[in-house]
CSV table of C-alpha atoms in Angstrom, one decimal:
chain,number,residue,atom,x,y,z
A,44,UNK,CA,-0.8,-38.4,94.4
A,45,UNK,CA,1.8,-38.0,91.0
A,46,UNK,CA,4.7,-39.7,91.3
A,47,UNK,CA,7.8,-37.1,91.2
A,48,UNK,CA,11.2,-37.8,89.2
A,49,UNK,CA,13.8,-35.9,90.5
A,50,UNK,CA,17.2,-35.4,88.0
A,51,UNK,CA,20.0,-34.0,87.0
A,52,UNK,CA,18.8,-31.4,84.8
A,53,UNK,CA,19.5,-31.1,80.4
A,54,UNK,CA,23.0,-30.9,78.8
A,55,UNK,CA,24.1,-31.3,75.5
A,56,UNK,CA,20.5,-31.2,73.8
A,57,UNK,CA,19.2,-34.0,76.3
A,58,UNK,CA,16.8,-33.9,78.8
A,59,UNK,CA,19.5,-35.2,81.7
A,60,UNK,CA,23.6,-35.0,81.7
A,61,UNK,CA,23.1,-38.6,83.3
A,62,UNK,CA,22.9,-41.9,81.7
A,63,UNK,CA,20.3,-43.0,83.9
A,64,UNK,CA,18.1,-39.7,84.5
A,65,UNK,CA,17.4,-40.5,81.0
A,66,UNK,CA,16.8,-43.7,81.6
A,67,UNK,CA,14.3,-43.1,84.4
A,68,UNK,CA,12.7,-40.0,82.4
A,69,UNK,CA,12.4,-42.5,79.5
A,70,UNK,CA,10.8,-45.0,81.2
A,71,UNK,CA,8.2,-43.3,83.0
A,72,UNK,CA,7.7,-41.6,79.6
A,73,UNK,CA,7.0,-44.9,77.9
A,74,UNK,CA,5.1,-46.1,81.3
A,75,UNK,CA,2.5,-43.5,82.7
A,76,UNK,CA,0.5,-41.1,81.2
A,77,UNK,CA,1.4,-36.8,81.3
A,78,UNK,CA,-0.7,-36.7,84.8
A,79,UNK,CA,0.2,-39.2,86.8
A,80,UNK,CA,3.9,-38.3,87.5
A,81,UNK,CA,6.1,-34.8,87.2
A,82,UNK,CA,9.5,-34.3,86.2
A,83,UNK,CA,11.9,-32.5,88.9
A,84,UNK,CA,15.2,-31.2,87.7
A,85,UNK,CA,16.5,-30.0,90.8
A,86,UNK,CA,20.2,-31.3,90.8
A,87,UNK,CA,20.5,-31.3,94.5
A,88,UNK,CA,22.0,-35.1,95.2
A,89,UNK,CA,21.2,-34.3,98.9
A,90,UNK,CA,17.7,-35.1,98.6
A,91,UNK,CA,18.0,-38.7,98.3
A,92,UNK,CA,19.0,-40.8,101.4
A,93,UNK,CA,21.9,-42.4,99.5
A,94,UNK,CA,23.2,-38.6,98.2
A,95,UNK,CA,22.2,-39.8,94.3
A,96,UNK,CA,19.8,-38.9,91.2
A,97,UNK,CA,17.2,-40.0,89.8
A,98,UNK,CA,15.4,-40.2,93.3
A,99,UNK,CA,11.5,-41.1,93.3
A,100,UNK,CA,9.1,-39.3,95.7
A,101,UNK,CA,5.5,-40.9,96.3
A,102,UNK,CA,3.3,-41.0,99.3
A,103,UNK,CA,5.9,-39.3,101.5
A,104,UNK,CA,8.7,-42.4,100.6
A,105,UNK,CA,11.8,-41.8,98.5
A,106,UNK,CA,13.2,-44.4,96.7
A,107,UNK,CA,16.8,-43.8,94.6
A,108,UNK,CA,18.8,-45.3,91.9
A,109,UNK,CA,17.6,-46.6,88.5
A,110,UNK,CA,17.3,-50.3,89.3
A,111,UNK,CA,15.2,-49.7,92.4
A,112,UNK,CA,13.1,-46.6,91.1
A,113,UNK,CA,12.1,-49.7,88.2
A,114,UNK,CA,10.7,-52.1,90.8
A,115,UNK,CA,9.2,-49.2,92.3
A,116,UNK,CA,7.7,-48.3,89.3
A,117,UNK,CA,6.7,-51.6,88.0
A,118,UNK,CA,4.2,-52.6,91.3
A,119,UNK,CA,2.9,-48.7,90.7
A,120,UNK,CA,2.2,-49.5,86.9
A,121,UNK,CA,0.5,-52.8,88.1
A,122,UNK,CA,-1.7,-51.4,90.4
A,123,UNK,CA,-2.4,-48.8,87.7
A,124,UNK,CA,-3.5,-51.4,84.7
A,125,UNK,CA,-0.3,-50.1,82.7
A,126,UNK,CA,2.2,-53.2,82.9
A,127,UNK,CA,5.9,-53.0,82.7
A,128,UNK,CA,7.5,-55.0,79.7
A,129,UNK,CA,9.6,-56.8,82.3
A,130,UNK,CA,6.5,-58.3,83.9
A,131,UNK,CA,6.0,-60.9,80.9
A,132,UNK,CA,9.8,-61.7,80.7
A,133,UNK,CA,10.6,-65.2,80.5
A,134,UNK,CA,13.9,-66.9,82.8
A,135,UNK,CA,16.5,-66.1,79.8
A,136,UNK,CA,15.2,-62.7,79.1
A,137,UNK,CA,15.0,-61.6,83.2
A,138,UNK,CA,18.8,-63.1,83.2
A,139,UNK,CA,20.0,-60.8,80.0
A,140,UNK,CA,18.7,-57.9,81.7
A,141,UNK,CA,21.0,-58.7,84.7
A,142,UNK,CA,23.7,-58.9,82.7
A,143,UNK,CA,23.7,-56.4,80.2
A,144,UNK,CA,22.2,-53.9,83.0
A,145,UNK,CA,25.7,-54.6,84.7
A,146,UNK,CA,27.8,-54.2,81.5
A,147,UNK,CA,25.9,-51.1,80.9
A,148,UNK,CA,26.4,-50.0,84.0
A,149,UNK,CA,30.5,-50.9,83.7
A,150,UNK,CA,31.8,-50.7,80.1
A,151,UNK,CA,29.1,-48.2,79.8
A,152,UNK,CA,29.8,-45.7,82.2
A,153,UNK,CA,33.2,-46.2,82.0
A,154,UNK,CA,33.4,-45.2,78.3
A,155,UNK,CA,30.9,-42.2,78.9
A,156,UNK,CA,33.7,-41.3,81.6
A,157,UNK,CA,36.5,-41.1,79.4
A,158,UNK,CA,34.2,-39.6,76.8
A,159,UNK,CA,32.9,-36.8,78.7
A,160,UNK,CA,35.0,-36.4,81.7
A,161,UNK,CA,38.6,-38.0,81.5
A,162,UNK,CA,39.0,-36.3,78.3
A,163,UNK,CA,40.4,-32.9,79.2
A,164,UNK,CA,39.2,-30.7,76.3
A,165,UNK,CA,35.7,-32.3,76.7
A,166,UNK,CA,35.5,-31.3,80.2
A,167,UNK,CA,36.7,-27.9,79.9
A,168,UNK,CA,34.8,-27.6,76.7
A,169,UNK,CA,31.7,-29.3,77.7
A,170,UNK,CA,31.1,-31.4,80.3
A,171,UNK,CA,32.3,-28.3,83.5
A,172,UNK,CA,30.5,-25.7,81.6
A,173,UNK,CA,27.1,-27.6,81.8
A,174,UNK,CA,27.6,-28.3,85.0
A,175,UNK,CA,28.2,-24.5,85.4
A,176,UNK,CA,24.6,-24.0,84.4
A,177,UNK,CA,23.1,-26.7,86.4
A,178,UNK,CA,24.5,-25.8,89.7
A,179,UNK,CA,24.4,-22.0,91.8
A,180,UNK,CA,27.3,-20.8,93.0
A,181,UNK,CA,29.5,-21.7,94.9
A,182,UNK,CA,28.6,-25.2,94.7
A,183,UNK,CA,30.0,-24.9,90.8
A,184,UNK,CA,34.0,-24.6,92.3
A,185,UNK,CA,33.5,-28.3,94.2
A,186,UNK,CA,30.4,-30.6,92.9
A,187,UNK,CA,31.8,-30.8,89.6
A,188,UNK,CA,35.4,-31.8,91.1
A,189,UNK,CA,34.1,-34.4,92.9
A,190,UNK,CA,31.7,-35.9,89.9
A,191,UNK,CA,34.8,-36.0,87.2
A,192,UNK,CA,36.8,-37.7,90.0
A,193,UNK,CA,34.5,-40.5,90.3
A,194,UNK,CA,34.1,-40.8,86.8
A,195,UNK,CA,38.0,-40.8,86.0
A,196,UNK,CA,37.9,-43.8,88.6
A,197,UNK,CA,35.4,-45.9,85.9
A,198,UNK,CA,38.3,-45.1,83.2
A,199,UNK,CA,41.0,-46.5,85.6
A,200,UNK,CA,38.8,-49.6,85.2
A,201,UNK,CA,39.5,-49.6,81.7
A,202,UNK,CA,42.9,-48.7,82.0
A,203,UNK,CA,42.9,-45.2,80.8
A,204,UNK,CA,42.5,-43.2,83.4
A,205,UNK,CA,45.6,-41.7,82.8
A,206,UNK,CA,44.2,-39.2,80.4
A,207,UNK,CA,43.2,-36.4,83.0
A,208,UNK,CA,46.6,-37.1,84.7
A,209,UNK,CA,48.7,-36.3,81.6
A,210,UNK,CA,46.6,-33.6,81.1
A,211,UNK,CA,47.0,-32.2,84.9
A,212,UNK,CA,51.0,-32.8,84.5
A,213,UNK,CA,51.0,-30.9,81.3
A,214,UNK,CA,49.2,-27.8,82.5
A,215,UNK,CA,51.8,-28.2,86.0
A,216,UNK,CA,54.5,-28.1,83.3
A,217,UNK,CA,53.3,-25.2,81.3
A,218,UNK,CA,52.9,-23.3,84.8
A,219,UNK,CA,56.4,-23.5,85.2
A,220,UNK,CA,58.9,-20.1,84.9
A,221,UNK,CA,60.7,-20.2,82.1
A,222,UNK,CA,64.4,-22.0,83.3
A,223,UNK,CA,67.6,-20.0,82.8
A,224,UNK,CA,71.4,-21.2,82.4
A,225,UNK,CA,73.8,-20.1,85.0
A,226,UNK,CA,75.3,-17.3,82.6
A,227,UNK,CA,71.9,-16.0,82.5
A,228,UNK,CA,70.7,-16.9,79.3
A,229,UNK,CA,67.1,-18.5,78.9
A,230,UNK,CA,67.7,-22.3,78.7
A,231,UNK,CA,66.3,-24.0,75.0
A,232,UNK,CA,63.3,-26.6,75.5
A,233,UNK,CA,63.7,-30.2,75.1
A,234,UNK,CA,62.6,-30.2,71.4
A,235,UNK,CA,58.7,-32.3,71.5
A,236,UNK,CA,58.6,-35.7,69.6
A,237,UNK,CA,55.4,-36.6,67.9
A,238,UNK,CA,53.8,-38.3,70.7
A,239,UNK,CA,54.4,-35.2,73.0
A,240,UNK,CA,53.2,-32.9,70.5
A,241,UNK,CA,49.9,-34.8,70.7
A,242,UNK,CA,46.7,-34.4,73.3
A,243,UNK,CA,46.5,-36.8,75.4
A,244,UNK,CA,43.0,-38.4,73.6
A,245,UNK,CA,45.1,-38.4,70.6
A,246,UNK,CA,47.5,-40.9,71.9
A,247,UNK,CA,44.7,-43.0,73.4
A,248,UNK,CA,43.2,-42.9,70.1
A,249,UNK,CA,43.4,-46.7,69.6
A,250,UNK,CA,42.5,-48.3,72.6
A,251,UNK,CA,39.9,-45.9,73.0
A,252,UNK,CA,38.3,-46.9,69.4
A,253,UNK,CA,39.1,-50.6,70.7
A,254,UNK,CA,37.3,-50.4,73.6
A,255,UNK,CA,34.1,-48.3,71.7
A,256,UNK,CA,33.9,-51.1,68.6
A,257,UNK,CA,33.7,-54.1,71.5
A,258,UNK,CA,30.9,-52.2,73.1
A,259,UNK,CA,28.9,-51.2,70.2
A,260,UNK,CA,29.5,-54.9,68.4
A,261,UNK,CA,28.0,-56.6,71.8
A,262,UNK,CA,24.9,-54.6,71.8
A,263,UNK,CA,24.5,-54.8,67.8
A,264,UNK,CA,24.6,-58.5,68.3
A,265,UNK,CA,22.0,-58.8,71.2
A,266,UNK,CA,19.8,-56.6,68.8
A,267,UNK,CA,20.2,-58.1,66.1
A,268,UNK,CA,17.2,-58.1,63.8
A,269,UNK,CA,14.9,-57.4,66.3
A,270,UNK,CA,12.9,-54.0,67.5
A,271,UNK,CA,13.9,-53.6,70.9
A,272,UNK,CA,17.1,-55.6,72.5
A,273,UNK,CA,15.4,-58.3,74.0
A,274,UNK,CA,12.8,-58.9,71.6
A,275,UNK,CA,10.1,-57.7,73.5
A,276,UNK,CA,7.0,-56.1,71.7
A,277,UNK,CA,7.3,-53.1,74.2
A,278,UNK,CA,10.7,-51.4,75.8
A,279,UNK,CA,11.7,-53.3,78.6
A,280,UNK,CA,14.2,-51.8,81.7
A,281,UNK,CA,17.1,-52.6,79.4
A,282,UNK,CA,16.0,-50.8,76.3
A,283,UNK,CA,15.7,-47.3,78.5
A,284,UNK,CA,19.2,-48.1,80.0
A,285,UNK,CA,20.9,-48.5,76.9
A,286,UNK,CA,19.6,-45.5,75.3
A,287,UNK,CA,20.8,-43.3,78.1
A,288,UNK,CA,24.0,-44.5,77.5
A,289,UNK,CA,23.9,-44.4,73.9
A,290,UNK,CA,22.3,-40.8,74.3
A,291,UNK,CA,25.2,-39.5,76.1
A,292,UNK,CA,27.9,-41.2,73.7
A,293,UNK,CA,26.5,-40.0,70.9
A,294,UNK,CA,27.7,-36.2,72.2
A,295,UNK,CA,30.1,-34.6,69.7
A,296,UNK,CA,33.1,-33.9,71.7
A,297,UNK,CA,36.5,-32.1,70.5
A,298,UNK,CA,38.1,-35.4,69.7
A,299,UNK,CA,34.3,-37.6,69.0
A,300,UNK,CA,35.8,-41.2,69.1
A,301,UNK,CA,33.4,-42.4,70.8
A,302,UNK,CA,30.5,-41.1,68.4
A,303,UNK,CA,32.0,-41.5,65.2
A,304,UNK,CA,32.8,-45.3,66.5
A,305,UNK,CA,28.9,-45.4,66.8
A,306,UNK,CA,27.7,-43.6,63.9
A,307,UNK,CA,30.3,-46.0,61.6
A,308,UNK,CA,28.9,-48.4,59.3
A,309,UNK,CA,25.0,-47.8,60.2
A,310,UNK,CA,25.6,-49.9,63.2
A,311,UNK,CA,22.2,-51.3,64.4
A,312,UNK,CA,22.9,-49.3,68.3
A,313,UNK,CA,22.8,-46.1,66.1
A,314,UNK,CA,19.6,-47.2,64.7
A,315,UNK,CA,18.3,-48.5,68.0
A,316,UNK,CA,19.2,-44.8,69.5
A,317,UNK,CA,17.2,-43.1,66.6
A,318,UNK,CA,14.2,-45.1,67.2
A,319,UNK,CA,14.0,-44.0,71.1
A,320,UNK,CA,14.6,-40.7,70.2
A,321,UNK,CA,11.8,-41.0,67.6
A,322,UNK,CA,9.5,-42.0,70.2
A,323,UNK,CA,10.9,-39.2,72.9
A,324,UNK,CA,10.3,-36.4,70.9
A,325,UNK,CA,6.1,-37.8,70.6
A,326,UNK,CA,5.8,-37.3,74.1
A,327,UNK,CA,7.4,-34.0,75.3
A,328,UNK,CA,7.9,-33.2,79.1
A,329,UNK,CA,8.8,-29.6,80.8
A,330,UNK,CA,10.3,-30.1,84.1
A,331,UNK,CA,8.9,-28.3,86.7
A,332,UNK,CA,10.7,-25.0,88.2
A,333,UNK,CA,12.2,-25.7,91.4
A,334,UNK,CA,12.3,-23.4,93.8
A,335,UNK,CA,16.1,-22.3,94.6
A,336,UNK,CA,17.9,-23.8,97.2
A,337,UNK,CA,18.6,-20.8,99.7
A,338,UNK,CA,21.5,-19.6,101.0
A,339,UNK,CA,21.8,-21.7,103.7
A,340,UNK,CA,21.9,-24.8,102.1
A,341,UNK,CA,24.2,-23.7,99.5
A,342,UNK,CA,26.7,-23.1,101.8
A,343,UNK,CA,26.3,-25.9,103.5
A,344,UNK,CA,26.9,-28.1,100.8
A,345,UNK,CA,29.5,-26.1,99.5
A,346,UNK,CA,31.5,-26.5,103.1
A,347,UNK,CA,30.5,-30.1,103.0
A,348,UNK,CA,32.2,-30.3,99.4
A,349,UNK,CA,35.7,-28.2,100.5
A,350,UNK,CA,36.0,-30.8,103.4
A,351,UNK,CA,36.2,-33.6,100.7
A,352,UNK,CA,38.2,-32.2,98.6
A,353,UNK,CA,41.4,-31.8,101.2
A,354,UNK,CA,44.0,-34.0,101.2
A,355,UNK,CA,44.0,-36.5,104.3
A,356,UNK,CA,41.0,-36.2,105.4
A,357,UNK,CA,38.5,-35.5,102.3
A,358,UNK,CA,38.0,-39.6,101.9
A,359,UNK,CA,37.6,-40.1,106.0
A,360,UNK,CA,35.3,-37.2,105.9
A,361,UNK,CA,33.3,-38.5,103.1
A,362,UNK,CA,32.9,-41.8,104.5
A,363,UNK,CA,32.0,-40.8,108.1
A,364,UNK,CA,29.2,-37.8,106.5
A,365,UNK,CA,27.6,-40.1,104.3
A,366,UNK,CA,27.3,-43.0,107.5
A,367,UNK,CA,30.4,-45.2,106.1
A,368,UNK,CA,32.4,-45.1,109.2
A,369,UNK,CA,30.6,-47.2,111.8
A,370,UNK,CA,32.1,-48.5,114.7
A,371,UNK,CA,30.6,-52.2,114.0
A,372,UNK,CA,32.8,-52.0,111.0
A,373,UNK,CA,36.2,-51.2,113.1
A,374,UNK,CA,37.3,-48.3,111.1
A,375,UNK,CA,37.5,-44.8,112.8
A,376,UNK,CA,39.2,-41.3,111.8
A,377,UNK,CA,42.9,-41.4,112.1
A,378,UNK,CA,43.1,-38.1,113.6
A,379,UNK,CA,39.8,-36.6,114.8
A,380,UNK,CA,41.8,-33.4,115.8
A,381,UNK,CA,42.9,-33.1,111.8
A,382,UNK,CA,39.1,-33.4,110.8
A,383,UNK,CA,38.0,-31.2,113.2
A,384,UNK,CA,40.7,-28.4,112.1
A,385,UNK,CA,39.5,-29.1,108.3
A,386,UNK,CA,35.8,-28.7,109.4
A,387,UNK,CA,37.1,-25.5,110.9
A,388,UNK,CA,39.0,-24.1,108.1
A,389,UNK,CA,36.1,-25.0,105.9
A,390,UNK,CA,33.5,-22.7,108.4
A,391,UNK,CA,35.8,-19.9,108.0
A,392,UNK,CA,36.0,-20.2,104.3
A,393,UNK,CA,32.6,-20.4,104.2
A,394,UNK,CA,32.1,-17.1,106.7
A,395,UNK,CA,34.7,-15.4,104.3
A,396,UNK,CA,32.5,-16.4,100.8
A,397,UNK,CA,29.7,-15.5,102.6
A,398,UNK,CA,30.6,-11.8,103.8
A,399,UNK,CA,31.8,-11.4,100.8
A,400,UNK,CA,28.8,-12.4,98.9
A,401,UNK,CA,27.1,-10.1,101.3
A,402,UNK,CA,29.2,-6.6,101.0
A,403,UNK,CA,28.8,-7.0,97.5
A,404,UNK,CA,25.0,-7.3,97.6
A,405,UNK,CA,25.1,-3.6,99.8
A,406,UNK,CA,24.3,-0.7,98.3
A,407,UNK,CA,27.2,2.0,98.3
A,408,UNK,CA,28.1,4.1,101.4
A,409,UNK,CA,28.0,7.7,101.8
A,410,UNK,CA,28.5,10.2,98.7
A,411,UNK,CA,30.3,9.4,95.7
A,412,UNK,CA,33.9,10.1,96.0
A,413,UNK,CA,35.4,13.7,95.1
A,414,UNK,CA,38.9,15.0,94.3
A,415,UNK,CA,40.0,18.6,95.0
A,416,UNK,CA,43.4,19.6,93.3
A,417,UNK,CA,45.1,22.7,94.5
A,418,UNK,CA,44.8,26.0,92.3
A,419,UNK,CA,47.5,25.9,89.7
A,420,UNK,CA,50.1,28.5,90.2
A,421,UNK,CA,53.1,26.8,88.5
A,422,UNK,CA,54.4,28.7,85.7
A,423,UNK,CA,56.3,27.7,82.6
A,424,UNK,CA,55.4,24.5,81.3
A,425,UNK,CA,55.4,23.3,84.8
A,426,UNK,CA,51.9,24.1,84.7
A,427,UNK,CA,51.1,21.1,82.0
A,428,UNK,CA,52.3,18.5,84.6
A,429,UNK,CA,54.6,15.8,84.6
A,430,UNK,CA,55.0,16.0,80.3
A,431,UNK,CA,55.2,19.7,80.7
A,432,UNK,CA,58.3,19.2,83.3
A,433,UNK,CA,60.1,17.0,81.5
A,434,UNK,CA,59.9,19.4,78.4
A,435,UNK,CA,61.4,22.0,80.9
A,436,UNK,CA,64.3,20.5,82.0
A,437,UNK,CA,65.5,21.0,78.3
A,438,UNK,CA,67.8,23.4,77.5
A,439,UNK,CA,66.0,24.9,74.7
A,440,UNK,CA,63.0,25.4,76.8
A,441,UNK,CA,64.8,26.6,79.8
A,442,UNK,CA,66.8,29.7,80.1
A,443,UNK,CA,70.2,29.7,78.4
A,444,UNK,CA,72.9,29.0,80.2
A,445,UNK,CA,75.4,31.0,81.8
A,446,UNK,CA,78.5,31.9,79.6
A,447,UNK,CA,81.6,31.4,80.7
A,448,UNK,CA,82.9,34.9,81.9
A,449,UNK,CA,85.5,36.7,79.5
A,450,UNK,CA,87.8,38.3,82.1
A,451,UNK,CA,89.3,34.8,83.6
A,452,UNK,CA,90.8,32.5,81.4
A,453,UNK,CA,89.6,28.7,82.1
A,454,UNK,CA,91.6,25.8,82.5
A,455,UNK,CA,90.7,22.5,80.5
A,456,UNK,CA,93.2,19.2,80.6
A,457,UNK,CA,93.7,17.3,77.4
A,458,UNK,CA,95.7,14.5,78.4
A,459,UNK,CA,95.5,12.6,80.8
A,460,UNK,CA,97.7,9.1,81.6
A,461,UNK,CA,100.1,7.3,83.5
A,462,UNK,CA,99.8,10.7,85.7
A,463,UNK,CA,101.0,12.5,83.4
A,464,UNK,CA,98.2,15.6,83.1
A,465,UNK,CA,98.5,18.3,79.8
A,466,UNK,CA,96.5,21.7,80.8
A,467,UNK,CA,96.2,24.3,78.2
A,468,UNK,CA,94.6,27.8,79.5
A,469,UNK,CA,92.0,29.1,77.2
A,470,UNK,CA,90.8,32.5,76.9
A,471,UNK,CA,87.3,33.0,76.1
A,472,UNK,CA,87.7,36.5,74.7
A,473,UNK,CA,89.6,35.8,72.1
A,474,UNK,CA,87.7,32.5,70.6
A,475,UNK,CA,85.8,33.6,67.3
């Protein structure tokens, strides 16, 4: 029976919009020949016990996450006669591949976070609208919340995880009606200084470019001369790690610090990337089509996703879904009355999408709508409507108006003031 990889599916020109999807697809690339494995792009987290991609399926067992679909892998490749580089690692190398696995897995991430998710004209940009593609809606108004916010969390780890909150407090600001004095008048702007002129990745330029230079320098050094980062003959687990990481930093974003820090100075990680991509492109793989995910399950997960995302309760919610909240562990739900109102709230919304979805898919009712106008019998220009009123009403389209008569004489005042009143009788008769 094939081994199937299930992944995120392609972004940006890759194969995967995560680091270690292309680590797993690269692996089992290098690995196992075309027949004995398929690839899976389903993006549906939900299929993997521990609600994560790349997940593993193989004689009815799922096995998740890049470290343990390796070792899964590995005693498959055995079996097989097709040895994994990391089999013939010695003490020192198996001890590197800890500990750069880890840094990858920190610094790493963390900088792809701020890259492609913290960075607020990157997401909008690029990062949402992939995700736009990859997921059916509704589940494109939650799941993509939920993966930026745990990716601005790895940027907090760096300290910069205040790029998506400046740019949340600008667009707050710019939301704002425009603020009038007391007399009425519209009230002048504080006038913007350089630094608040500037996007928020602009003023995180430097430590941003720190950060990039450390983590390109410590992987050009453990290179170093040699082909692959541990000096293997062969790709080991850590050569497939890095270049997913390297993959996904090497993304031209709006502001590209983070790929022009690795392009700079033919650094030997930019050669390293170009060598795996080298080798990629020898041994193409189509994903298999999926078959969708059916109504149901969409809105089940996209329930599932509005519960999360509400204040109070999306982190006990979270926790107690996904088996977090155990009673051995002495934590329970605050308020289970407050969750179950949230779950509630969430069914309705989900009812109202989902009616909705449904009028619009049913064909029209009854005969296409008519309008009968009573016969015109206005006259004048009455008859050309409201226009034609208007026009009407003036006095040289109207009949003239009534002369004063010439038998009476009519009275006008001149003066008026301090009540003092000046009437002069006019005869009409005898104006020429």
């Amino acid at each position: 029976m094939a081994l199937e990889l299930h992944v995120w599916g392609p972004a940006f020109g890759l194969e995967s919009i995560d680091a270690e999807c292309l680590a797993a697809i690269t692996a089992f690339r290098h690995t196992l020949s075309r027949d004995d494995w398929t690839l899976v792009a389903d993006n549906d987290t939900s299929i993997s016990p521990d609600n994560c991609l790349p997940a593993l399926f193989h004689s009815g067992a799922c096995t998740s996450g890049y470290r343990n679909i390796i070792s899964y892998l590995g005693k498959h490749a055995r079996s097989s006669g097709q040895p994994l580089a990391d089999d013939d690692l010695t003490p020192q190398q198996e001890a590197d591949v800890l500990a750069y696995s880890a840094y990858l897995g920190t610094r790493g991430s963390g900088l792809v976070a701020l890259s492609l998710y913290a960075s607020p004209n990157a997401w909008v940009e690029l990062t949402r609208p992939a995700y736009s593609t990859l997921l059916p809606f509704p589940l494109t108004w939650t799941i993509p919340t939920a993966i930026r916010a745990a990716a601005v969390e790895k940027a907090e780890h760096l300290g910069m995880g205040y790029l998506a909150a400046e740019a949340e407090a600008d667009e707050a600001a710019a939301k704002v009606a425009t603020e009038t004095t007391p007399t009425g008048f519209m009230r002048i702007r504080e006038k913007l200084g350089p630094r608040k002129s500037m996007q928020p990745e602009q003023t995180a330029a430097i430590r941003f470019q720190q950060l990039a230079d450390d983590f390109f320098t410590t992987l050009d050094d453990l290179r170093g001369s040699k082909t692959y980062l541990l000096g293997t003959d062969e790709p080991s687990s850590l050569d497939f790690l890095a270049y997913g990481y390297l993959a996904l930093m090497n993304v031209r974003t709006p502001y590209p610090i983070l790929a022009n820090s690795l392009v700079a100075d033919g650094r030997n990680s930019m050669q390293f990337l170009q060598m795996m991509e080298k080798k990629t492109r020898e041994y193409p793989i189509l994903p298999q089509q999926i078959r969708p995910r059916g109504l149901p399950k969409t809105m089940a997960q996209f329930a599932d996703g509005a519960v999360e995302n509400l204040a109070g309760v999306g982190e006990s919610w979270k926790r107690w879904r996904h088996g977090g909240i155990k009673p051995s562990e002495g934590e329970q739900v605050d308020n289970t009355a407050q969750v179950l109102l949230a779950v509630g709230g969430a069914i309705t919304g989900l009812a109202a999408v989902g009616a909705a979805l449904l009028f619009r898919a049913l064909p029209p009712f009854g005969a296409p709508t008519h309008a009968f106008e009573p016969a015109n019998d206005r006259k004048g220009l009455h008859r050309y409507g409201e226009i034609g009123a208007m026009l009407d009403s003036l006095p040289i389209f109207g009949q003239a108006a009534p002369s004063p008569s010439t038998s009476q004489p009519v009275t006008d005042t001149i003066y008026h003031k301090n009540n003092v009143d000046v009437a002069v009788d006019v005869d009409p008769g005898r104006i020429s």
